[in-house]
Tab-separated table of C-alpha atoms in Angstrom:
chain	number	residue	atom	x	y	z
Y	1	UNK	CA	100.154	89.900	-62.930
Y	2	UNK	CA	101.566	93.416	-62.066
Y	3	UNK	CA	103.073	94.471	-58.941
Y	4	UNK	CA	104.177	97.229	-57.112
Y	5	UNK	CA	105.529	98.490	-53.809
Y	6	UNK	CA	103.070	101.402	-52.209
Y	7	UNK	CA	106.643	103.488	-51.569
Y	8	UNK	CA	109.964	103.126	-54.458
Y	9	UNK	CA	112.792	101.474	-52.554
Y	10	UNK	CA	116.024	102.150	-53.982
Y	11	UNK	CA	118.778	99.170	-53.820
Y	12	UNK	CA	122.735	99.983	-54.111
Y	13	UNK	CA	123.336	97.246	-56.205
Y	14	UNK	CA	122.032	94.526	-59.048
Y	15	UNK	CA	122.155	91.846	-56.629
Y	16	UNK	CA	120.089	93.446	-54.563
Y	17	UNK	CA	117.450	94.026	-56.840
Y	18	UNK	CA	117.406	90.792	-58.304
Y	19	UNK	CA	117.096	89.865	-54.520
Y	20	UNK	CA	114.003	91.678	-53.877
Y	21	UNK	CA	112.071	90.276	-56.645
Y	22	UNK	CA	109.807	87.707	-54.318
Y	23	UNK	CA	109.041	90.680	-52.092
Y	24	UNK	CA	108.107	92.297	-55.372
Y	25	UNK	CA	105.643	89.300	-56.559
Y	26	UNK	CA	104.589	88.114	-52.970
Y	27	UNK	CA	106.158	84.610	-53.772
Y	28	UNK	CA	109.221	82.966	-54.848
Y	29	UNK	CA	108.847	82.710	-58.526
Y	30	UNK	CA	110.086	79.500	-60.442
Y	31	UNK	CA	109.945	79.055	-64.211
Y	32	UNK	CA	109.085	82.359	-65.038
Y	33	UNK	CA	109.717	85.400	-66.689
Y	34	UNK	CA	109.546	88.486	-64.546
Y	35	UNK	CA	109.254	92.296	-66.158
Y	36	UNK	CA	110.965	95.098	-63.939
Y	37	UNK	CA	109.699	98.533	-65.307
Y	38	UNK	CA	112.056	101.316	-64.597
Y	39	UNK	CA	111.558	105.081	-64.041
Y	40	UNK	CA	113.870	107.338	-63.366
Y	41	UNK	CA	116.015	104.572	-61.974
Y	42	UNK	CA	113.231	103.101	-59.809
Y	43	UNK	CA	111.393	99.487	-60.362
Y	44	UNK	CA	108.116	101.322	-60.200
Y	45	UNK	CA	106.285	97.889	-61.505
Y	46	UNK	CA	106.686	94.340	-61.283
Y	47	UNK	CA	105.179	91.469	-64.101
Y	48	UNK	CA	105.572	87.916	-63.953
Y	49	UNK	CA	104.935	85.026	-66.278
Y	50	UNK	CA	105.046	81.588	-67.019
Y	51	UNK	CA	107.467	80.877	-69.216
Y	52	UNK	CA	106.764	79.851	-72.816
Y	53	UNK	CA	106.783	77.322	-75.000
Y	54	UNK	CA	109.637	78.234	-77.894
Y	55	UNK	CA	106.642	78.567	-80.535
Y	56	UNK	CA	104.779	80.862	-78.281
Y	57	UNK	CA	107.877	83.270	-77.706
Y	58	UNK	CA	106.182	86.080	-79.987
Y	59	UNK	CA	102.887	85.436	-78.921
Y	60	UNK	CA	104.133	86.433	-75.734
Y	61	UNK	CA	106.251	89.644	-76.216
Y	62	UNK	CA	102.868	90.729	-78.152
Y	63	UNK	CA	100.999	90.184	-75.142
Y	64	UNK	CA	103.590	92.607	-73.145
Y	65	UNK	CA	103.924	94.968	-75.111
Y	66	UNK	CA	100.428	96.391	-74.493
Y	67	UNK	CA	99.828	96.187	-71.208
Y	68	UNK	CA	103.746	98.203	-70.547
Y	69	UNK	CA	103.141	100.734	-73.336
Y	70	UNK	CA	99.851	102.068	-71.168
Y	71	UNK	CA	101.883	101.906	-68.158
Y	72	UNK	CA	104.935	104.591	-70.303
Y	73	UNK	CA	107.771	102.285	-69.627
Y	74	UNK	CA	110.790	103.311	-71.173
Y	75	UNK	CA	113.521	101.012	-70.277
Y	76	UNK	CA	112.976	97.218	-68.534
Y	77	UNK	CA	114.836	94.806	-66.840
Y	78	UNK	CA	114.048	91.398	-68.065
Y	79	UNK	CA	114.888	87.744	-65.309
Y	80	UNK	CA	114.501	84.513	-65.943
Y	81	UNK	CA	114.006	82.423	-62.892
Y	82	UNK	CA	114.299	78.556	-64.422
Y	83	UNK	CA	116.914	75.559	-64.033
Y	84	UNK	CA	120.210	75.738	-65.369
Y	85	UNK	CA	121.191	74.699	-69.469
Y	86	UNK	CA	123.439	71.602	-70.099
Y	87	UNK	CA	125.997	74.226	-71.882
Y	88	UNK	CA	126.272	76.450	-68.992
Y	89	UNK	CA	127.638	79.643	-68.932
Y	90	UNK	CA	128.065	79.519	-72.824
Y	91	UNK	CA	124.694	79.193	-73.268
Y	92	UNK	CA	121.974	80.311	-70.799
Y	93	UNK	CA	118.321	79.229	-70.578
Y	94	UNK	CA	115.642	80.866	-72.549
Y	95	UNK	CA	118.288	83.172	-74.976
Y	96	UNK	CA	115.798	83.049	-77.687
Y	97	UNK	CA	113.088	84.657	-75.887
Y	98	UNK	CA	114.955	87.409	-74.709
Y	99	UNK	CA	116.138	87.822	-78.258
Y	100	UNK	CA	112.472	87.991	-79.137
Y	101	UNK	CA	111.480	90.276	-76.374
Y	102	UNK	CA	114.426	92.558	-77.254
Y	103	UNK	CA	113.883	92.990	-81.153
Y	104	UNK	CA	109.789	93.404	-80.337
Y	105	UNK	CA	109.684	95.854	-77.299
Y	106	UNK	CA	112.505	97.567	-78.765
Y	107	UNK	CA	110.827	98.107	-81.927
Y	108	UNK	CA	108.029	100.278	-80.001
Y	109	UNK	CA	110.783	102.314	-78.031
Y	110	UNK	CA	110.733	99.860	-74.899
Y	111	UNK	CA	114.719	99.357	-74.716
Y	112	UNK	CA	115.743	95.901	-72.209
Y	113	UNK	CA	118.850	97.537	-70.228
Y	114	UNK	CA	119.247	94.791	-68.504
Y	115	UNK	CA	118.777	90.590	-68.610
Y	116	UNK	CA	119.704	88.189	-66.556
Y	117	UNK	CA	119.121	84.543	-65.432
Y	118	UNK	CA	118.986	82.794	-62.417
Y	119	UNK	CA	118.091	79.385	-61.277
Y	120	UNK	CA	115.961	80.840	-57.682
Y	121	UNK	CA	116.016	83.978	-55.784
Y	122	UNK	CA	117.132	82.192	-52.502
Y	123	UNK	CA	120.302	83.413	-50.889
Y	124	UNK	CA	123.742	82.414	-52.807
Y	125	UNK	CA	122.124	81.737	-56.009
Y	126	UNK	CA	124.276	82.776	-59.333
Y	127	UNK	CA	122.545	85.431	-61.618
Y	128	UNK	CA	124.465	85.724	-64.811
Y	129	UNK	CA	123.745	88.295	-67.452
Y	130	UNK	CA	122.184	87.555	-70.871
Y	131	UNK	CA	123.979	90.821	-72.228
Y	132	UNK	CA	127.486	90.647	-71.170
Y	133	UNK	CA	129.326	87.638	-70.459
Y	134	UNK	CA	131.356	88.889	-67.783
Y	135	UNK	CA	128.351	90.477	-65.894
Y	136	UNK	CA	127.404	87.870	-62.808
Y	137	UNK	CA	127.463	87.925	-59.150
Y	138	UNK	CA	125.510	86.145	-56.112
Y	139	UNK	CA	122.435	86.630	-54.875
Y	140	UNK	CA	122.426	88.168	-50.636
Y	141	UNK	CA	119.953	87.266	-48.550
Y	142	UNK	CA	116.504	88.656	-49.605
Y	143	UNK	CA	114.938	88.464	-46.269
Y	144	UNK	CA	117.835	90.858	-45.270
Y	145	UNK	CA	117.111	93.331	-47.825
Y	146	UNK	CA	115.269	97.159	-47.800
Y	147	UNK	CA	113.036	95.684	-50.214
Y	148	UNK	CA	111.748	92.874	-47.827
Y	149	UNK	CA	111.922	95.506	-44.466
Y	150	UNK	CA	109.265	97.599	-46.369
Y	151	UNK	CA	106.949	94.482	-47.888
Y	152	UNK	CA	106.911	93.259	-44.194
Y	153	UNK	CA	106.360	97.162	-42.652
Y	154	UNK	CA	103.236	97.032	-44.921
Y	155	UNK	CA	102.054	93.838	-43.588
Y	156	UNK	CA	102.853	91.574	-46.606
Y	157	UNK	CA	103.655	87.783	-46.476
Y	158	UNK	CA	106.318	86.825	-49.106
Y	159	UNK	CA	105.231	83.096	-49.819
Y	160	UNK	CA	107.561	80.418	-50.607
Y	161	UNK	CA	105.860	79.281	-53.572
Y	162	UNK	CA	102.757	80.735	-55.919
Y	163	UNK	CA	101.260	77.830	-54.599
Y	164	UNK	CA	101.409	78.812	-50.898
Y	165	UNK	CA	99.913	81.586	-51.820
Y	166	UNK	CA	97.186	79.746	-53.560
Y	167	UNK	CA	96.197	78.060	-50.347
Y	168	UNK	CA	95.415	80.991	-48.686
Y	169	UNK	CA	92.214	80.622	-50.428
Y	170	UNK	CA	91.589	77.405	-49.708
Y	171	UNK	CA	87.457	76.693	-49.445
Y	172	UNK	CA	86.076	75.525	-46.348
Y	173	UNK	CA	84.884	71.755	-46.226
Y	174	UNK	CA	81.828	71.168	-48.967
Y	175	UNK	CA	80.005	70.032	-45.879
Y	176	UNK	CA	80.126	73.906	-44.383
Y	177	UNK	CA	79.825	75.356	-47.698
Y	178	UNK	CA	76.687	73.889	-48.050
Y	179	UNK	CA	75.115	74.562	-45.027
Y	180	UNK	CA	76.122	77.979	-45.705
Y	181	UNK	CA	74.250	77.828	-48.074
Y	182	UNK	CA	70.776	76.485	-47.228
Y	183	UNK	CA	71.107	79.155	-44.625
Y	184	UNK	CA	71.663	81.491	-47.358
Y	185	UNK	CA	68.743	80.268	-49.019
Y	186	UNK	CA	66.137	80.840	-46.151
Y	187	UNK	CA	68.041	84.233	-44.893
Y	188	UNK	CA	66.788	85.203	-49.169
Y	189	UNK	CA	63.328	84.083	-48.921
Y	190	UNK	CA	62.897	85.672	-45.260
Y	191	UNK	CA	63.995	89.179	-46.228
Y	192	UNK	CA	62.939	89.887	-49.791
Y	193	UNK	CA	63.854	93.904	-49.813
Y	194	UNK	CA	66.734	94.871	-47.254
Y	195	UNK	CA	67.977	98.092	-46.979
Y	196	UNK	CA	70.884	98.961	-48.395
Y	197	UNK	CA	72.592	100.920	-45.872
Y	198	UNK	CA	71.873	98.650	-42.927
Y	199	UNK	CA	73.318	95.992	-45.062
Y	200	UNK	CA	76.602	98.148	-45.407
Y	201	UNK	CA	76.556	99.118	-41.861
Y	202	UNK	CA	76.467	95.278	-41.154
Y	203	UNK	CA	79.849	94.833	-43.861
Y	204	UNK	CA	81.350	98.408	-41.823
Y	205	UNK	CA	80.918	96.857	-38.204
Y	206	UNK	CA	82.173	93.492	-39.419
Y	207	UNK	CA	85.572	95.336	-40.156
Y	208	UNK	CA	85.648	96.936	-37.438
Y	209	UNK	CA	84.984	93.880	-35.533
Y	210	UNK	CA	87.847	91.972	-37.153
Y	211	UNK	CA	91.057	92.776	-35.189
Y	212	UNK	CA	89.459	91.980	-31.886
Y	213	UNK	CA	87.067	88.806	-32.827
Y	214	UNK	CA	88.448	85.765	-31.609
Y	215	UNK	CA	88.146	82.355	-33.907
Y	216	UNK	CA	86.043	82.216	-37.034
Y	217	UNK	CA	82.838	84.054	-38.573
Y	218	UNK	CA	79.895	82.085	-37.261
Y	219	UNK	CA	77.812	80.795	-40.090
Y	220	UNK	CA	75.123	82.949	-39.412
Y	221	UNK	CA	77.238	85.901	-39.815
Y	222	UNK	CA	79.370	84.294	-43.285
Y	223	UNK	CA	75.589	84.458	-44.590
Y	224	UNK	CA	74.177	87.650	-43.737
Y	225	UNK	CA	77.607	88.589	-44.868
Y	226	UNK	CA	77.036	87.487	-48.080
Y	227	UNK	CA	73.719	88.807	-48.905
Y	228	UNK	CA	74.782	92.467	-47.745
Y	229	UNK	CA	77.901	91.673	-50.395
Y	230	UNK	CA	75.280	90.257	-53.151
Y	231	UNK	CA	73.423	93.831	-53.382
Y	232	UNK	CA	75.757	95.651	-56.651
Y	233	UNK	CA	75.196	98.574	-54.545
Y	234	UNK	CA	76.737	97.332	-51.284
Y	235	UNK	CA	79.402	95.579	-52.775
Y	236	UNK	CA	80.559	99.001	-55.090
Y	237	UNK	CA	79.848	101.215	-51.758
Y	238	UNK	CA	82.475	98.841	-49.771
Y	239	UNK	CA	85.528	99.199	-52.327
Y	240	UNK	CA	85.253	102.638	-50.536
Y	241	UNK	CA	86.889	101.617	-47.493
Y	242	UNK	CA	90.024	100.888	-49.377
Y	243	UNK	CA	90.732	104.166	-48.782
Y	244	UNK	CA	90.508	103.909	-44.609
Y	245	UNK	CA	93.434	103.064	-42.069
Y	246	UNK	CA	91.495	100.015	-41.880
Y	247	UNK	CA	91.509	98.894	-45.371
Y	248	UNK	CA	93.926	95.740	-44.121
Y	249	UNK	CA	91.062	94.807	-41.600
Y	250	UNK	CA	88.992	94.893	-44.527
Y	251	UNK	CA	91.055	92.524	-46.902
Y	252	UNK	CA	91.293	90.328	-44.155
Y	253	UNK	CA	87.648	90.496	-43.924
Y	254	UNK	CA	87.375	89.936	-47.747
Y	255	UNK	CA	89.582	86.895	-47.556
Y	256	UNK	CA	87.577	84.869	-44.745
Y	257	UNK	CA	84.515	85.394	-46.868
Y	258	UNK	CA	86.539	84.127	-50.295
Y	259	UNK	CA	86.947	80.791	-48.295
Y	260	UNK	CA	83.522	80.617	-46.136
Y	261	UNK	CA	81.112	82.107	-48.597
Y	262	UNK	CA	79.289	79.674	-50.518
Y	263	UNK	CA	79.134	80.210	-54.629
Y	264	UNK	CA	78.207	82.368	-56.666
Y	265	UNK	CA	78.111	84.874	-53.654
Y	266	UNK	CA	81.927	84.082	-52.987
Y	267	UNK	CA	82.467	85.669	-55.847
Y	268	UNK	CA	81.302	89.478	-54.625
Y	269	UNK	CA	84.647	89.319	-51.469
Y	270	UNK	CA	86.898	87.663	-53.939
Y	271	UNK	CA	86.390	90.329	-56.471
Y	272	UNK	CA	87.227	93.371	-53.224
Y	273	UNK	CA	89.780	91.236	-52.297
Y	274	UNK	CA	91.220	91.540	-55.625
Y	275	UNK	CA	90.672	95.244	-55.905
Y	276	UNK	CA	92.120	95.792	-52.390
Y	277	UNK	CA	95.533	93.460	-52.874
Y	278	UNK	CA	95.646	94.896	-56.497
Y	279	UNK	CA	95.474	99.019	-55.560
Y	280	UNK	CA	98.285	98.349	-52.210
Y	281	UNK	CA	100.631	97.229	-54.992
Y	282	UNK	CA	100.254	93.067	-54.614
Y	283	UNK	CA	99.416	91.319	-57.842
Y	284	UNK	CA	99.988	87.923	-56.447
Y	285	UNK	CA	97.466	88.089	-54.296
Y	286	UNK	CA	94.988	89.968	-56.773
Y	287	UNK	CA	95.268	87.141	-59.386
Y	288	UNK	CA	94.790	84.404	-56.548
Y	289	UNK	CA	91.447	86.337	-55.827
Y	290	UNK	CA	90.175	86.747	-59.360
Y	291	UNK	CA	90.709	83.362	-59.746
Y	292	UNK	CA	88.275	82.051	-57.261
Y	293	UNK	CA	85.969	84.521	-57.772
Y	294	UNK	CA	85.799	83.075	-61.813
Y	295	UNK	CA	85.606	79.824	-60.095
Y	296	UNK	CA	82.669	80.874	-58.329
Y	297	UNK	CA	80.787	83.066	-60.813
Y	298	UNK	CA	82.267	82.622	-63.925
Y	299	UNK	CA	81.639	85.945	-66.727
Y	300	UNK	CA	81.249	88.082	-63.091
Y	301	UNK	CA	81.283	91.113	-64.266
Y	302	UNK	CA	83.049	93.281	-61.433
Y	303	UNK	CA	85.825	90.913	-61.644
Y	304	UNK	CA	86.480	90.787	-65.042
Y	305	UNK	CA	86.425	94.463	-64.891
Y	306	UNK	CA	89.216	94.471	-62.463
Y	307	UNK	CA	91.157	91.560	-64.093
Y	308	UNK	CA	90.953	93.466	-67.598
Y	309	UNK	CA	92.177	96.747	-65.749
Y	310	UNK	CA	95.181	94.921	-63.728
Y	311	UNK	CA	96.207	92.761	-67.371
Y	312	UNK	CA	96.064	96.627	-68.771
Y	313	UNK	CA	98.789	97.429	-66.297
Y	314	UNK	CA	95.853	100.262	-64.459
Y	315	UNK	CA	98.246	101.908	-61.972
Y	316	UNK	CA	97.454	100.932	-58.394
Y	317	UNK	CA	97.306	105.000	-57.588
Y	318	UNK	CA	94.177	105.096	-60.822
Y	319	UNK	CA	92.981	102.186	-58.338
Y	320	UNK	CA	92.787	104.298	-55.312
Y	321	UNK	CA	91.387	106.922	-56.947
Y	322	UNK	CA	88.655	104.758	-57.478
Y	323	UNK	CA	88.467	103.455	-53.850
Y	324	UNK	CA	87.853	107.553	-52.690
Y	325	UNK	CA	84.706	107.812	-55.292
Y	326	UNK	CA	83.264	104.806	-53.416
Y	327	UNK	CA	83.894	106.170	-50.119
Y	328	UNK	CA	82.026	108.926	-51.559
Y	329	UNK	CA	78.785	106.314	-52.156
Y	330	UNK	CA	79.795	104.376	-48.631
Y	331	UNK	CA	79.241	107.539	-46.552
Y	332	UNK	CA	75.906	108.789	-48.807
Y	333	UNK	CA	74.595	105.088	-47.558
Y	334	UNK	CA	75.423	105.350	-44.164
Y	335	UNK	CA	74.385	108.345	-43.337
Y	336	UNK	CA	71.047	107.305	-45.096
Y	337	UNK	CA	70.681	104.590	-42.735
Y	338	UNK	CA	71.621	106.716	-39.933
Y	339	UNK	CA	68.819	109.172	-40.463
Y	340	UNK	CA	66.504	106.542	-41.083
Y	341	UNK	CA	66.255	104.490	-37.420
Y	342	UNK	CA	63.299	102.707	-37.966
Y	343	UNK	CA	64.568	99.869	-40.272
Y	344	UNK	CA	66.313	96.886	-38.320
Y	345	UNK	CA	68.689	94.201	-39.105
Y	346	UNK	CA	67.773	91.018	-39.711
């Protein structure tokens, strides 16, 4: 899953970068292959994948190949984050693959500068290089680093594990999701046409509401929620405010619902909480999203819209552009529903 950093960071040395590479992802990475794209000198994207099995090593330099010939990368820096070989420093982990990534990316003009291993990217670790024998040093502190000042100036959350960042996600007790929804199920049959714009008025003061509310969405709220979020229309119109100071309020917003909504209508935040982590640069948190939101809805077709354009390396930028055309919608609705007084909420 790409990632990026909303502003390019420059580091003084290798170390450094190598250093930076959880504030990167969002997580500390562990068996895995991470992709550093470079332009003009600057990590301007971020991959990470598992790594492979030693019969899948092609399958998977075919798979990257695509998705970082759309994005025009040029030159790459290639890490391996695993444990350490028996016939250490002769022989480092994973040599084949980076062989195999080498001969195929370079074969389509995608040249590895650089390759390294390294058993963590905590503080002190050893990196050695795959490319020169004599190239190694020791990781400094990553929470110390410029990289990690800016992730936390934007308001990210470096987790300690992909896993940690999983559980941010985490569903609500099956008891309260399905409460949620028999209350979702009357709220339905009650209101059989609502209008559009009041529904989006009702997701617009819900973000606003979110920095000052104290505790958690009532369940009355979760549901009416949801149903504003199940209308295409409403959904599409709120990807607009991706484009606001308060977009953060709004992926915070996005996130309660991913754990309090009931399915398949969890599906409609998970898929803007992908879209929102995804276009400010965070991939972990995009793919944790899409993920529940296929759990939810599986085949849902705004999310598999998004996944395909994040797995086609879409720049976050394209992704923003996107966000203003909604905005565009988003303020057509609401000032519909402004000059129309007579229709209530519900």
């Amino acid at each position: 899953m790409p990632s990026t950093l909303p502003k390019p960071i420059r580091v003084r040395e290798a170390g450094d970068l190598y250093a930076a590479i959880p504030h990167l992802m969002g997580f500390h990475p562990a068996d895995s292959l991470v992709v550093m794209v470079l332009q003009d000198d600057v990590v301007n994207m971020t991959m990470r994948v598992d790594l492979p099995r030693p019969r899948h090593r092609g399958y998977l330099a075919a798979q990257l190949e695509g998705p970082l010939l759309d994005h025009g990368a040029a030159e790459v820096i290639l890490a391996v984050v695993s444990a350490p070989s028996e016939n250490m420093p002769e022989e480092l982990p994973h040599e084949q693959l980076i062989a195999t990534l080498r001969n195929r990316l370079g074969g389509v003009g995608i040249d590895v500068v650089e390759a390294v291993w390294l058993p963590s990217c905590q503080k002190d670790a050893q990196w050695l290089c795959y490319l020169d024998i004599d190239c190694h040093g020791t990781l400094p502190d990553p929470q110390l680093s410029a990289v990690a000042a800016a992730s936390a100036h934007e308001g990210n959350v470096t987790f300690e594990s992909r896993a940690a960042l999983a559980a941010i996600a985490a569903l609500d007790p099956p008891e309260a999701l399905e409460r949620r929804s028999a209350l979702l199920d009357e709220l339905m049959a009650a209101v059989e046409d609502p209008d559009p714009s009041v529904e989006l008025r009702r997701v617009s003061d819900a973000i606003d509401a979110v920095e000052h509310r104290k505790g958690p969405l009532p369940d009355k709220e979760i549901v009416a929620l949801a149903r504003a979020l199940a209308m295409p229309v409403v959904r599409d119109a709120s990807m607009g405010f991706a484009t606001q100071a308060r977009s953060r309020l709004a992926e915070r917003l996005w996130l309660e619902l991913t754990r309090t909504c009931p399915a398949p209508e969890r599906a409609e935040p998970a898929a803007l909480l992908a879209f929102y982590a995804y276009q400010r640069g965070d991939g972990g948190v995009a793919s944790i999203a899409l993920d529940a939101a296929d759990e939810a809805c599986p085949g849902h077709a705004l999310s598999s819209l998004i996944r395909s354009a994040v797995s086609s390396a879409f720049r976050p930028s394209d992704m923003r552009a996107l966000s203003a055309t909604c905005m565009d919608s988003a303020r057509s609705l609401l000032v519909r529903g402004q000059s129309s007084p007579g229709r209530s909420q519900s």
